[in-house]
Coordinates of C-alpha atoms and ligand atoms in Angstrom, one line a residue:
M1 CA -8.3 15.6 12.7
E2 CA -8.2 12.4 10.8
E3 CA -6.8 9.2 12.7
L4 CA -3.0 7.8 12.7
K5 CA -3.4 4.4 11.2
M6 CA -0.6 2.4 10.6
T7 CA 1.1 -0.7 9.2
P8 CA 3.5 -1.9 7.6
W9 CA 1.0 -2.0 4.7
D10 CA -1.0 0.4 5.0
V11 CA 0.0 4.6 6.8
S12 CA -3.1 7.5 7.1
G13 CA -3.7 10.2 8.7
E14 CA -0.7 12.9 10.3
L15 CA 2.8 12.3 11.4
N16 CA 3.0 15.5 14.1
D17 CA 4.8 14.8 17.6
S18 CA 1.8 13.8 19.9
A19 CA 1.1 10.9 16.8
Y20 CA 5.0 9.8 17.5
T21 CA 4.2 10.2 20.7
K22 CA 1.0 8.2 21.2
L23 CA 3.4 5.1 18.9
V24 CA 5.5 4.9 21.1
E25 CA 3.2 4.6 24.4
K26 CA 1.6 2.5 21.8
F27 CA 4.0 0.0 20.6
G28 CA 6.3 0.1 24.1
V29 CA 9.4 1.5 22.3
D30 CA 11.7 3.4 24.5
L31 CA 12.7 6.9 24.1
I32 CA 16.6 7.7 22.5
N33 CA 17.7 9.7 25.7
E34 CA 21.3 12.7 25.3
K35 CA 22.8 9.7 27.8
L36 CA 22.1 7.2 25.1
I37 CA 23.7 9.6 22.6
E38 CA 26.3 10.4 25.0
R39 CA 27.0 7.0 25.2
I40 CA 26.9 6.9 21.1
G41 CA 29.1 9.7 20.8
K42 CA 31.6 8.2 22.9
I43 CA 31.8 5.0 20.6
A44 CA 32.0 7.4 17.2
K45 CA 35.1 9.5 18.4
G46 CA 32.7 12.9 19.3
K47 CA 30.8 12.7 15.4
I48 CA 27.1 12.3 16.3
H49 CA 25.1 11.7 13.1
P50 CA 22.7 14.2 12.0
F51 CA 19.8 12.0 12.8
L52 CA 20.0 11.2 16.3
K53 CA 21.0 15.0 17.1
R54 CA 17.2 16.0 14.8
S55 CA 15.6 13.2 16.4
I56 CA 14.7 11.8 13.5
F57 CA 16.1 8.2 15.0
F58 CA 14.6 8.9 18.0
A59 CA 13.1 5.5 19.7
H60 CA 14.8 2.5 20.8
R61 CA 14.3 -1.4 22.0
E62 CA 17.4 -2.7 24.1
L63 CA 19.8 -0.8 22.5
N64 CA 22.4 -0.7 25.9
L65 CA 22.6 -4.7 25.4
V66 CA 23.8 -4.7 21.5
L67 CA 26.4 -1.5 23.4
D68 CA 27.6 -3.5 26.2
D69 CA 28.0 -6.5 23.4
Y70 CA 30.4 -3.8 21.9
E71 CA 32.4 -3.2 24.8
K72 CA 33.0 -6.2 25.5
G73 CA 34.4 -7.1 22.1
R74 CA 31.3 -9.5 21.1
P75 CA 29.6 -9.1 17.8
F76 CA 26.9 -8.3 16.6
Y77 CA 25.4 -7.7 13.2
L78 CA 22.7 -5.1 11.3
Y79 CA 19.8 -6.0 9.3
T80 CA 17.6 -3.2 7.1
G81 CA 16.1 -3.3 4.0
R82 CA 13.9 -1.9 1.4
G83 CA 10.9 -2.6 -0.5
P84 CA 11.6 -2.2 -4.0
S85 CA 7.8 -0.9 -5.4
G86 CA 9.5 2.2 -7.2
K87 CA 12.2 4.7 -7.9
M88 CA 14.4 5.5 -4.8
H89 CA 13.9 9.5 -3.9
I90 CA 16.9 11.2 -1.2
G91 CA 13.8 10.4 1.9
H92 CA 14.4 7.2 1.3
L93 CA 18.2 7.0 1.1
L94 CA 19.3 8.6 3.8
P95 CA 18.0 6.0 6.0
F96 CA 20.9 3.7 4.7
S97 CA 23.4 6.0 5.0
F98 CA 22.4 6.3 8.7
T99 CA 23.0 2.2 8.7
L100 CA 26.4 3.2 6.8
W101 CA 27.4 5.4 9.1
L102 CA 26.6 2.5 12.0
Q103 CA 28.5 -0.1 9.8
K104 CA 31.6 2.1 10.4
T105 CA 31.6 3.0 13.3
F106 CA 30.9 -0.2 14.3
D107 CA 32.3 -2.1 11.9
V108 CA 30.3 -5.1 11.8
H109 CA 28.4 -7.1 9.2
L110 CA 25.0 -5.9 7.8
L111 CA 22.3 -7.7 5.9
I112 CA 19.8 -5.6 3.5
Q113 CA 17.0 -7.5 2.6
L114 CA 14.9 -6.3 -0.9
T115 CA 11.3 -8.2 0.0
D116 CA 9.7 -8.6 -3.9
D117 CA 7.6 -11.3 -2.7
E118 CA 6.4 -8.8 -0.2
K119 CA 5.4 -5.8 -2.6
F120 CA 4.2 -8.1 -5.3
M121 CA 1.8 -9.3 -2.8
V122 CA 0.7 -6.2 -1.1
K123 CA 0.8 -3.6 -4.1
D124 CA -0.7 -3.6 -8.0
I125 CA 2.1 -4.1 -9.7
S126 CA 3.8 -6.8 -11.6
K127 CA 7.0 -9.0 -11.3
T128 CA 8.8 -7.6 -14.6
A129 CA 8.2 -3.9 -12.3
I130 CA 9.6 -5.2 -9.3
E131 CA 12.1 -7.3 -10.4
K132 CA 13.9 -3.8 -12.1
Y133 CA 12.9 -1.3 -8.9
T134 CA 14.6 -4.7 -6.6
N135 CA 18.1 -4.0 -8.6
E136 CA 17.9 -0.5 -9.4
N137 CA 17.2 0.4 -5.7
I138 CA 20.2 -2.4 -4.7
I139 CA 22.5 0.0 -7.1
D140 CA 21.2 3.5 -5.6
I141 CA 21.5 1.6 -1.9
L142 CA 24.9 0.4 -2.5
S143 CA 26.3 3.9 -4.3
L144 CA 26.9 5.0 -0.6
G145 CA 29.9 3.5 -0.7
F146 CA 28.9 -0.6 1.5
D147 CA 32.2 -2.4 3.0
P148 CA 31.1 -5.2 0.0
K149 CA 33.1 -7.6 3.0
K150 CA 30.6 -6.9 5.4
T151 CA 27.5 -6.5 3.6
H152 CA 25.3 -9.0 2.2
I153 CA 22.1 -8.2 0.2
I154 CA 19.2 -10.9 0.6
K155 CA 16.8 -10.9 -2.4
D156 CA 13.4 -12.1 -1.5
Y157 CA 12.8 -14.5 -4.0
E158 CA 16.1 -15.2 -5.2
S159 CA 17.0 -16.7 -1.6
A160 CA 13.8 -17.7 -0.8
K161 CA 15.1 -21.7 -0.6
M162 CA 17.7 -20.4 2.1
M163 CA 15.0 -18.3 3.3
Y164 CA 12.1 -20.7 3.6
Y165 CA 14.6 -23.1 5.6
Y166 CA 14.5 -20.3 8.9
A167 CA 10.8 -18.8 7.6
T168 CA 9.0 -22.0 9.0
D169 CA 11.0 -21.6 12.4
V170 CA 9.2 -18.1 12.7
A171 CA 5.8 -19.1 11.1
K172 CA 5.4 -22.4 13.7
H173 CA 5.2 -19.9 16.4
V174 CA 3.0 -17.4 15.3
T175 CA -1.1 -17.6 15.1
F176 CA -3.4 -16.4 13.2
S177 CA -4.8 -14.5 15.5
T178 CA -1.4 -12.6 16.3
V179 CA -1.1 -11.5 12.6
K180 CA -4.3 -10.1 12.4
A181 CA -3.9 -8.1 15.7
V182 CA -0.4 -6.8 15.3
F183 CA -0.4 -6.5 11.0
G184 CA -4.4 -5.5 11.0
V185 CA -4.8 -8.4 8.4
T186 CA -8.9 -9.0 7.8
D187 CA -10.7 -11.8 6.9
S188 CA -10.7 -10.3 3.0
D189 CA -6.8 -10.4 2.9
N190 CA -5.7 -12.7 0.7
I191 CA -2.7 -15.2 2.7
G192 CA 0.4 -14.3 1.6
K193 CA 0.5 -11.2 4.3
V194 CA -0.6 -13.7 6.6
F195 CA 2.5 -16.1 6.0
F196 CA 4.9 -12.7 4.8
P197 CA 6.1 -11.8 8.2
S198 CA 8.2 -14.5 8.7
M199 CA 10.0 -13.6 5.7
Q200 CA 11.1 -10.7 7.1
I201 CA 11.8 -11.6 10.8
V202 CA 14.4 -14.3 9.5
P203 CA 17.0 -11.8 8.9
A204 CA 17.3 -10.7 12.6
F205 CA 18.7 -13.9 13.5
L206 CA 19.7 -15.5 10.2
L207 CA 23.8 -14.3 10.5
S208 CA 24.1 -16.5 14.3
A209 CA 22.3 -19.7 12.0
L210 CA 24.2 -18.9 9.1
T211 CA 27.7 -19.1 11.1
G212 CA 26.7 -20.6 14.0
Q213 CA 28.0 -17.5 16.3
K214 CA 24.8 -16.5 18.5
M215 CA 25.0 -12.8 18.3
R216 CA 22.7 -10.0 18.7
C217 CA 20.8 -7.5 15.9
L218 CA 20.4 -4.4 15.7
I219 CA 17.8 -3.2 12.9
P220 CA 17.3 0.3 12.1
Y221 CA 13.8 1.0 10.7
A222 CA 11.0 3.8 10.3
I223 CA 8.3 3.2 13.1
D224 CA 5.7 1.7 10.7
Q225 CA 8.1 -1.8 10.4
D226 CA 7.5 -1.8 14.0
P227 CA 5.1 -4.7 13.9
Y228 CA 7.5 -7.2 12.7
F229 CA 9.6 -6.9 15.2
R230 CA 7.4 -6.4 18.1
V231 CA 6.7 -10.0 17.0
A232 CA 10.7 -11.1 16.3
R233 CA 11.0 -9.8 19.4
D234 CA 8.7 -12.8 21.5
V235 CA 9.3 -15.7 18.6
L236 CA 13.7 -15.7 18.3
P237 CA 14.7 -16.5 22.5
K238 CA 11.6 -19.8 21.1
L239 CA 14.4 -20.2 18.9
G240 CA 17.3 -20.0 21.3
Y241 CA 18.3 -16.2 19.8
Y242 CA 18.8 -13.2 21.4
K243 CA 15.3 -10.8 20.9
P244 CA 16.8 -8.2 18.4
S245 CA 17.3 -5.2 19.4
A246 CA 15.5 -1.8 17.2
I247 CA 17.2 1.6 16.0
I248 CA 13.9 3.1 15.2
S249 CA 13.7 6.8 13.1
K250 CA 10.1 8.8 12.0
F251 CA 9.5 9.9 8.3
L252 CA 11.5 11.6 6.6
P253 CA 9.9 15.5 6.7
A254 CA 8.8 15.6 3.2
L255 CA 9.4 18.3 0.2
Q256 CA 5.8 20.0 1.0
G257 CA 5.6 19.8 4.4
S258 CA 6.4 18.0 7.7
S259 CA 3.5 15.7 8.0
A260 CA 3.2 14.5 5.1
K261 CA 5.6 11.4 3.8
M262 CA 7.5 11.5 0.4
S263 CA 5.8 10.6 -1.8
S264 CA 6.8 7.8 -4.9
S265 CA 4.5 7.8 -6.6
K266 CA 4.2 12.1 -7.1
E267 CA 7.0 13.1 -9.4
E268 CA 6.5 16.7 -7.4
S269 CA 6.9 15.5 -4.2
A270 CA 10.3 14.2 -3.7
I271 CA 14.1 15.1 -5.0
F272 CA 14.6 11.7 -6.5
L273 CA 18.0 10.0 -7.5
D274 CA 18.9 11.3 -11.2
D275 CA 16.9 14.9 -10.9
S276 CA 19.6 17.0 -12.5
R277 CA 21.0 20.4 -10.5
E278 CA 18.5 22.4 -12.8
V279 CA 15.7 20.2 -11.1
V280 CA 16.3 19.9 -7.7
R281 CA 17.2 23.4 -7.8
K282 CA 13.5 23.5 -9.3
K283 CA 11.6 21.6 -7.0
L284 CA 13.2 23.5 -4.3
M285 CA 12.1 26.4 -5.3
K286 CA 8.5 25.5 -6.3
Y287 CA 7.5 23.3 -3.5
A288 CA 10.1 23.3 -0.8
F289 CA 8.3 23.7 2.9
S290 CA 9.7 26.9 4.2
G291 CA 10.1 27.4 7.4
G292 CA 10.6 31.0 7.0
K293 CA 8.8 34.3 7.0
D294 CA 6.4 35.2 3.6
T295 CA 8.3 38.5 2.9
A296 CA 12.0 39.2 3.1
E297 CA 11.2 42.5 5.3
E298 CA 10.0 40.4 7.7
Q299 CA 12.5 37.5 7.8
R300 CA 14.8 40.1 8.5
K301 CA 12.8 40.8 11.1
Y302 CA 12.3 38.3 12.9
G303 CA 14.1 35.1 11.6
A304 CA 12.4 31.0 10.2
N305 CA 12.2 28.3 12.1
P306 CA 14.7 26.1 10.1
D307 CA 13.3 23.0 12.4
M308 CA 10.5 23.3 10.2
D309 CA 12.4 24.4 6.9
F310 CA 12.7 21.9 4.4
S311 CA 15.0 23.0 3.0
F312 CA 17.8 23.6 6.4
L313 CA 17.1 20.0 7.3
E314 CA 18.3 18.2 4.1
Y315 CA 21.2 20.7 3.9
S316 CA 21.7 19.3 8.1
F317 CA 21.8 15.9 7.7
L318 CA 24.3 15.9 4.2
E319 CA 26.5 18.6 5.6
E320 CA 29.5 16.6 7.4
D321 CA 30.9 19.7 9.1
Q322 CA 28.8 20.5 12.1
K323 CA 30.1 23.7 12.6
K324 CA 28.8 25.0 8.9
V325 CA 25.7 23.3 10.0
D326 CA 25.5 25.6 13.3
Q327 CA 26.3 29.0 11.7
V328 CA 24.3 28.2 9.4
Y329 CA 21.4 27.4 11.6
N330 CA 21.9 30.6 13.7
D331 CA 21.8 33.1 10.7
Y332 CA 18.8 31.2 9.4
K333 CA 16.8 32.1 12.2
S334 CA 18.0 35.3 13.4
G335 CA 16.8 36.4 10.1
K336 CA 21.0 36.4 8.4
I337 CA 20.0 34.2 5.3
L338 CA 16.6 34.8 3.4
S339 CA 14.7 31.3 2.2
G340 CA 15.4 31.7 -1.5
E341 CA 19.1 31.6 -0.1
M342 CA 18.7 29.0 2.5
K343 CA 16.8 27.2 -0.9
E344 CA 20.4 27.6 -2.9
I345 CA 22.3 26.3 -0.2
A346 CA 20.7 23.2 0.3
A347 CA 20.0 22.8 -3.6
N348 CA 23.9 22.9 -3.7
K349 CA 24.4 20.9 -1.2
I350 CA 21.7 18.1 -2.1
S351 CA 23.3 18.3 -6.1
S352 CA 26.6 17.6 -4.9
F353 CA 25.2 13.9 -3.2
L354 CA 23.3 12.8 -6.1
E355 CA 26.5 13.1 -8.2
T356 CA 28.9 11.8 -5.4
L357 CA 26.1 8.5 -5.8
S358 CA 26.0 8.8 -10.2
D359 CA 29.8 8.5 -10.5
N360 CA 29.2 5.7 -7.7
R361 CA 27.0 3.7 -9.4
E362 CA 28.5 3.3 -12.1
K363 CA 31.4 1.8 -10.4
V364 CA 28.6 -1.3 -8.2
K365 CA 27.0 -1.2 -10.8
D366 CA 28.3 -4.5 -12.6
R367 CA 29.2 -6.2 -9.1
I368 CA 26.1 -6.8 -7.6
D369 CA 26.7 -10.3 -7.3
D370 CA 29.8 -9.6 -4.9
Y371 CA 27.8 -8.7 -2.4
I372 CA 24.6 -11.3 -2.7
L373 CA 24.4 -12.9 0.4
D374 CA 26.5 -16.3 0.4
P375 CA 26.5 -18.6 3.2
K376 CA 29.8 -20.1 2.2
K377 CA 32.0 -16.1 1.9
I378 CA 30.8 -15.2 5.3
K379 CA 34.1 -14.1 7.5
L380 CA 32.9 -12.7 10.8
Ligands
LIG401 N1 9.2 -3.7 4.2 C1 10.0 -3.1 4.3 C2 9.5 -2.4 2.9 O1 8.5 -2.3 2.6 C3 11.8 -3.9 3.7 C4 12.0 -4.1 4.8 C5 12.7 -5.7 4.7 C6 12.9 -3.6 6.0 N2 13.3 -5.9 6.1 C7 13.7 -4.7 7.2 C8 12.7 -2.3 6.0 C9 14.4 -4.6 8.3 C10 13.5 -2.2 8.1 C11 14.4 -3.1 8.9 O2 10.1 -0.9 3.5

């Protein structure tokens, strides 16, 4: 079996349970246990986000300290981001909908960084293409319904003056040998990769720096991004800020199977945000990895494994009514629902979600400027 390699710029190998267990040990993160989920559930008035329930967000760093601050009425903020190297598919967007849930639950400020500079330096892609994706991605993200007063977008190129000022504080405290060890940078890599991590670390203290109020920062991210924030936790105390806390996800299951990532480069490997009802349905019918049995007869007799079924999982991420999800889970597992029916249920749910997004997109598309981070407009 191919050995798992994971840096922010390169993920290869099979991502199964044991691979995640190894990463948890190697990176030194903590697992999210029942007690922690309960604690969050109390704050969220009993509503547990499906990503916590299904262990998509499965690990953390010092999440307790953020919750302590929240309970004591001290402000904290959220920070997440996106590398704009292509169109967004549903697997890219769902983590943002989890972040939105966190923002609503805690009623806090959120920074969203678009690392256009990173994608230019690490990928073979033109600046024109990146700029186009950056603007499209921002609209896609905002169409989820973020609070304009508390959501601040950073486009690295555009915010470069402000970002660079603070990035040098970070850079001064990170050695070349750390970058080599943590990011797997080698002698033949371009030097952009050596400096860029400073840019992704800045938002982890930027709101504190700009407002003069020292706050904790909670960063939701997929585990491949952990190198940045391991370094951040080392550097920020040296600059007088808190170590950032983290809530860390696995990669979402791909259309064609649970151990591959959804990919923007293959049209049939993911559901894109502009896929029509017909296309969504076809993709699920044709490609979606099923936890069901090969024949209807066997399925009726033995039932399915919903936990590895793409259609069930997507449905469970999007259906707000937890009772309905439990019902579908049990019916699918017991053989009452067949694979084709499960795909039908999921296709409807996904398409309704995409239609809502596309309505919202029309409303936000001319208002992007309202969301771009402006230090003068931050009201804590
Ligand atoms: N580097 C990330 C990517 O390529 C984008 C990113 C920037 C990010 N800041 C972040 C992701 C903070 C998670 C959290 O996708």
